[in-house]
Amino acid sequence: MPQVSMTVNGKPATGDVEGRTLLVQFLRDTLHLTGTHVGCDTSQCGACLVHVDGEAIKACSIFALEVEGAEVTTIEGMANADGSLNTIQQAFQDHHGLQCGFCTPGMVMSAAALLKENPKPSETEIRDYLQGNICRCTGYHNIVKAILAASGQETAIAAE
Amino acid sequence: MYAFEFERPGSLDAAVKALQEEDAQALGGGQTLIPTLKQRLAMPSKLVSLKGIAELQGIAQEGDVLKVGGGSTHGAVARETKGIFAGLSLMASKIGDPAVRNRGTMGGSLANNDPAACYPAALMATRGTVVTNTREIAAEEYFQGLFTTALEEGEIITSIRFPLPEKSNYQKFEQPASRFPLVGVFVAKYGDRVGVGVTGASEDGVFAWKEAEEALAGNFAPEAVDDLWVSAEGMMSDLHGTAEYRAHLVKVMTKRAVAAAE
Ligand SMILES: Cc1cc2nc3c(=O)[nH]c(=O)nc-3n(C[C@H](O)[C@H](O)[C@H](O)COP(=O)(O)OP(=O)(O)OC[C@H]3O[C@@H](n4cnc5c(N)ncnc54)[C@H](O)[C@@H]3O)c2cc1C
Ligand code: FES
Ligand code: FES
């Protein structure tokens, strides 16, 4: 079986995988990092979103062997060094940006990628960026508010 | 998924060689192929990843032509063609979602030739050229119907060449669940001609709407197509839209694209 090596949340990670092993399977089944969720497994929902070399990637739609040598960040790598929630995570809590929480890891990873690209996104830009992240619970309003708050902006949004 | 071997060659030559093996298949961004494999609709013995091949990268203007490496992601196309080719940049920026755009490639999309894929409309409107490891194929010969192209087994799209228009625009009437276009129209205006490429509509895949091209060449204004009529015959029909609805959208999207062209 081929071996794969990558850096996950700053730590080296190595394991045996098959050609068909998806990154999300390697993260969850081999590394036991179960914060990265599988919602659809058909590339639609974004619950599996992680960062690979800083870019937002759906971990259900990339093979582990494609990530050889890369730096991966998952939701487990997002908290502050002292274990407290980072700004985006805290904003999701403060603004009730989650209900069941299933989509939340993907939402937080997506939001982090957005804010890196665009530190003060408008409401429209946030909604546009989150097109690939599906939430069955919140109706998105509070997710958008949380991201506005995390970027230091007013959280008043237009009712839709 | 059925089991397969995975290989990531570092050069085009090595990839061409790896693809000569029986049932070997190229892997671009995997945004179409991986879901297909999950449904067990394909059974390659080996996947040959094209991601590590420098020859497939790079987006550059060469005189009045834009050359896009076959391995360029939609995200790279969106960013790097802004200011050079507005319509193509806009098109790429609306494909799927940010994560799909970070992986999916132009070569993969054109090789797949989904009847609702975006890039075929741009390639058809510009009468661009698909460049492979062995030859150059003009847009009109390249597309051969749903999911069918002129590519031979194991042939790799190395780059795509678009004659740069003076003005261009893409109008995508989005099907919100899949984020693919229900109908998409690309308009490209040149000094002596206008190209109109239509995707998502016809049962035969992408096509050039020639009557509109002629009318717009004489008068590049939305009203120029007012008297034209798109037949519903041969249009796709499904729960998202009837053939008549799609035929109607072709005209509406064309007018919008002309009005917005820059
Ligand atoms: C949620 C979602 C939304 C999407 N929305 C849109 C949309 O709005 N518009 C749109 O156009 N597309 C859309 N797509 C499809 C997306 O653009 C894919 O990236 C694209 O169709 C395939 O490109 P790929 O690089 O991922 O190819 P892959 O999936 O890796 O491969 C597809 C096919 O092309 C072959 N191939 C790959 N690269 C090459 C090459 N260089 N030369 C020869 N053959 C090659 C493969 O062998 C395979 O047969 C969407 C996809 C998803 C998951
Ligand atoms: S599980 Fe990956 S997109 Fe839904
Ligand atoms: S909080 Fe339940 S799916 Fe989003």
mmCIF file with all atom_site columns, C-alpha atoms in Angstrom, chain A residues 22-96:
data_model
loop_
_atom_site.group_PDB
_atom_site.id
_atom_site.type_symbol
_atom_site.label_atom_id
_atom_site.label_alt_id
_atom_site.label_comp_id
_atom_site.label_asym_id
_atom_site.label_entity_id
_atom_site.label_seq_id
_atom_site.pdbx_PDB_ins_code
_atom_site.Cartn_x
_atom_site.Cartn_y
_atom_site.Cartn_z
_atom_site.occupancy
_atom_site.B_iso_or_equiv
_atom_site.pdbx_formal_charge
_atom_site.auth_seq_id
_atom_site.auth_comp_id
_atom_site.auth_asym_id
_atom_site.auth_atom_id
_atom_site.pdbx_PDB_model_num
ATOM 1  C CA . LEU A 1 22 ? -10.083 10.355 0.095  1.00 0.00 ? 22 LEU A CA 1
ATOM 2  C CA . LEU A 1 23 ? -8.430  13.045 2.199  1.00 0.00 ? 23 LEU A CA 1
ATOM 3  C CA . VAL A 1 24 ? -11.521 13.158 4.414  1.00 0.00 ? 24 VAL A CA 1
ATOM 4  C CA . GLN A 1 25 ? -11.199 9.411  5.114  1.00 0.00 ? 25 GLN A CA 1
ATOM 5  C CA . PHE A 1 26 ? -7.529  9.799  5.984  1.00 0.00 ? 26 PHE A CA 1
ATOM 6  C CA . LEU A 1 27 ? -8.335  12.662 8.357  1.00 0.00 ? 27 LEU A CA 1
ATOM 7  C CA . ARG A 1 28 ? -11.262 10.936 10.052 1.00 0.00 ? 28 ARG A CA 1
ATOM 8  C CA . ASP A 1 29 ? -10.357 7.240  9.984  1.00 0.00 ? 29 ASP A CA 1
ATOM 9  C CA . THR A 1 30 ? -6.555  7.292  10.205 1.00 0.00 ? 30 THR A CA 1
ATOM 10 C CA . LEU A 1 31 ? -5.881  10.490 12.155 1.00 0.00 ? 31 LEU A CA 1
ATOM 11 C CA . HIS A 1 32 ? -9.201  10.413 14.098 1.00 0.00 ? 32 HIS A CA 1
ATOM 12 C CA . LEU A 1 33 ? -9.780  14.084 13.350 1.00 0.00 ? 33 LEU A CA 1
ATOM 13 C CA . THR A 1 34 ? -13.540 13.730 13.166 1.00 0.00 ? 34 THR A CA 1
ATOM 14 C CA . GLY A 1 35 ? -14.312 17.456 13.152 1.00 0.00 ? 35 GLY A CA 1
ATOM 15 C CA . THR A 1 36 ? -14.222 17.368 9.350  1.00 0.00 ? 36 THR A CA 1
ATOM 16 C CA . HIS A 1 37 ? -17.691 16.091 8.459  1.00 0.00 ? 37 HIS A CA 1
ATOM 17 C CA . VAL A 1 38 ? -19.128 14.220 5.495  1.00 0.00 ? 38 VAL A CA 1
ATOM 18 C CA . GLY A 1 39 ? -22.526 15.661 4.664  1.00 0.00 ? 39 GLY A CA 1
ATOM 19 C CA . CYS A 1 40 ? -23.187 14.681 1.074  1.00 0.00 ? 40 CYS A CA 1
ATOM 20 C CA . ASP A 1 41 ? -20.071 12.954 -0.259 1.00 0.00 ? 41 ASP A CA 1
ATOM 21 C CA . THR A 1 42 ? -21.054 14.361 -3.674 1.00 0.00 ? 42 THR A CA 1
ATOM 22 C CA . SER A 1 43 ? -19.099 17.656 -3.571 1.00 0.00 ? 43 SER A CA 1
ATOM 23 C CA . GLN A 1 44 ? -22.162 19.781 -2.873 1.00 0.00 ? 44 GLN A CA 1
ATOM 24 C CA . CYS A 1 45 ? -22.404 20.634 0.831  1.00 0.00 ? 45 CYS A CA 1
ATOM 25 C CA . GLY A 1 46 ? -19.015 21.834 2.094  1.00 0.00 ? 46 GLY A CA 1
ATOM 26 C CA . ALA A 1 47 ? -19.211 20.090 5.497  1.00 0.00 ? 47 ALA A CA 1
ATOM 27 C CA . CYS A 1 48 ? -15.837 18.510 4.655  1.00 0.00 ? 48 CYS A CA 1
ATOM 28 C CA . LEU A 1 49 ? -14.092 21.794 3.845  1.00 0.00 ? 49 LEU A CA 1
ATOM 29 C CA . VAL A 1 50 ? -10.445 22.062 4.960  1.00 0.00 ? 50 VAL A CA 1
ATOM 30 C CA . HIS A 1 51 ? -7.489  24.190 3.913  1.00 0.00 ? 51 HIS A CA 1
ATOM 31 C CA . VAL A 1 52 ? -4.771  22.617 1.769  1.00 0.00 ? 52 VAL A CA 1
ATOM 32 C CA . ASP A 1 53 ? -1.756  24.916 1.458  1.00 0.00 ? 53 ASP A CA 1
ATOM 33 C CA . GLY A 1 54 ? -4.039  27.745 2.536  1.00 0.00 ? 54 GLY A CA 1
ATOM 34 C CA . GLU A 1 55 ? -6.794  27.107 -0.032 1.00 0.00 ? 55 GLU A CA 1
ATOM 35 C CA . ALA A 1 56 ? -10.364 26.016 0.721  1.00 0.00 ? 56 ALA A CA 1
ATOM 36 C CA . ILE A 1 57 ? -10.764 22.445 -0.562 1.00 0.00 ? 57 ILE A CA 1
ATOM 37 C CA . LYS A 1 58 ? -13.538 19.867 -0.198 1.00 0.00 ? 58 LYS A CA 1
ATOM 38 C CA . ALA A 1 59 ? -11.801 16.948 1.520  1.00 0.00 ? 59 ALA A CA 1
ATOM 39 C CA . CYS A 1 60 ? -14.358 14.515 0.058  1.00 0.00 ? 60 CYS A CA 1
ATOM 40 C CA . SER A 1 61 ? -13.282 15.504 -3.446 1.00 0.00 ? 61 SER A CA 1
ATOM 41 C CA . ILE A 1 62 ? -9.519  15.039 -3.292 1.00 0.00 ? 62 ILE A CA 1
ATOM 42 C CA . PHE A 1 63 ? -7.481  11.883 -2.777 1.00 0.00 ? 63 PHE A CA 1
ATOM 43 C CA . ALA A 1 64 ? -5.113  11.634 0.174  1.00 0.00 ? 64 ALA A CA 1
ATOM 44 C CA . LEU A 1 65 ? -2.235  10.929 -2.222 1.00 0.00 ? 65 LEU A CA 1
ATOM 45 C CA . GLU A 1 66 ? -2.906  14.237 -4.002 1.00 0.00 ? 66 GLU A CA 1
ATOM 46 C CA . VAL A 1 67 ? -2.091  16.018 -0.753 1.00 0.00 ? 67 VAL A CA 1
ATOM 47 C CA . GLU A 1 68 ? 1.382   14.458 -0.404 1.00 0.00 ? 68 GLU A CA 1
ATOM 48 C CA . GLY A 1 69 ? 3.750   16.990 1.160  1.00 0.00 ? 69 GLY A CA 1
ATOM 49 C CA . ALA A 1 70 ? 1.065   19.644 1.654  1.00 0.00 ? 70 ALA A CA 1
ATOM 50 C CA . GLU A 1 71 ? -0.012  21.593 4.741  1.00 0.00 ? 71 GLU A CA 1
ATOM 51 C CA . VAL A 1 72 ? -3.541  20.796 5.818  1.00 0.00 ? 72 VAL A CA 1
ATOM 52 C CA . THR A 1 73 ? -5.580  22.748 8.371  1.00 0.00 ? 73 THR A CA 1
ATOM 53 C CA . THR A 1 74 ? -8.783  21.301 9.782  1.00 0.00 ? 74 THR A CA 1
ATOM 54 C CA . ILE A 1 75 ? -11.291 22.689 12.291 1.00 0.00 ? 75 ILE A CA 1
ATOM 55 C CA . GLU A 1 76 ? -9.195  21.089 15.061 1.00 0.00 ? 76 GLU A CA 1
ATOM 56 C CA . GLY A 1 77 ? -6.391  23.477 14.133 1.00 0.00 ? 77 GLY A CA 1
ATOM 57 C CA . MET A 1 78 ? -8.485  26.651 14.365 1.00 0.00 ? 78 MET A CA 1
ATOM 58 C CA . ALA A 1 79 ? -8.653  27.384 18.110 1.00 0.00 ? 79 ALA A CA 1
ATOM 59 C CA . ASN A 1 80 ? -6.188  29.810 19.718 1.00 0.00 ? 80 ASN A CA 1
ATOM 60 C CA . ALA A 1 81 ? -2.959  28.390 21.174 1.00 0.00 ? 81 ALA A CA 1
ATOM 61 C CA . ASP A 1 82 ? -4.473  28.409 24.685 1.00 0.00 ? 82 ASP A CA 1
ATOM 62 C CA . GLY A 1 83 ? -7.440  26.343 23.502 1.00 0.00 ? 83 GLY A CA 1
ATOM 63 C CA . SER A 1 84 ? -9.951  29.192 23.517 1.00 0.00 ? 84 SER A CA 1
ATOM 64 C CA . LEU A 1 85 ? -12.180 29.743 20.475 1.00 0.00 ? 85 LEU A CA 1
ATOM 65 C CA . ASN A 1 86 ? -10.695 31.932 17.758 1.00 0.00 ? 86 ASN A CA 1
ATOM 66 C CA . THR A 1 87 ? -12.458 35.080 16.562 1.00 0.00 ? 87 THR A CA 1
ATOM 67 C CA . ILE A 1 88 ? -14.566 33.354 13.916 1.00 0.00 ? 88 ILE A CA 1
ATOM 68 C CA . GLN A 1 89 ? -15.562 30.458 16.186 1.00 0.00 ? 89 GLN A CA 1
ATOM 69 C CA . GLN A 1 90 ? -16.441 32.858 19.003 1.00 0.00 ? 90 GLN A CA 1
ATOM 70 C CA . ALA A 1 91 ? -18.537 34.950 16.618 1.00 0.00 ? 91 ALA A CA 1
ATOM 71 C CA . PHE A 1 92 ? -20.492 31.840 15.555 1.00 0.00 ? 92 PHE A CA 1
ATOM 72 C CA . GLN A 1 93 ? -21.245 31.177 19.230 1.00 0.00 ? 93 GLN A CA 1
ATOM 73 C CA . ASP A 1 94 ? -22.119 34.801 20.035 1.00 0.00 ? 94 ASP A CA 1
ATOM 74 C CA . HIS A 1 95 ? -24.451 35.184 17.036 1.00 0.00 ? 95 HIS A CA 1
ATOM 75 C CA . HIS A 1 96 ? -26.048 31.745 17.172 1.00 0.00 ? 96 HIS A CA 1
#
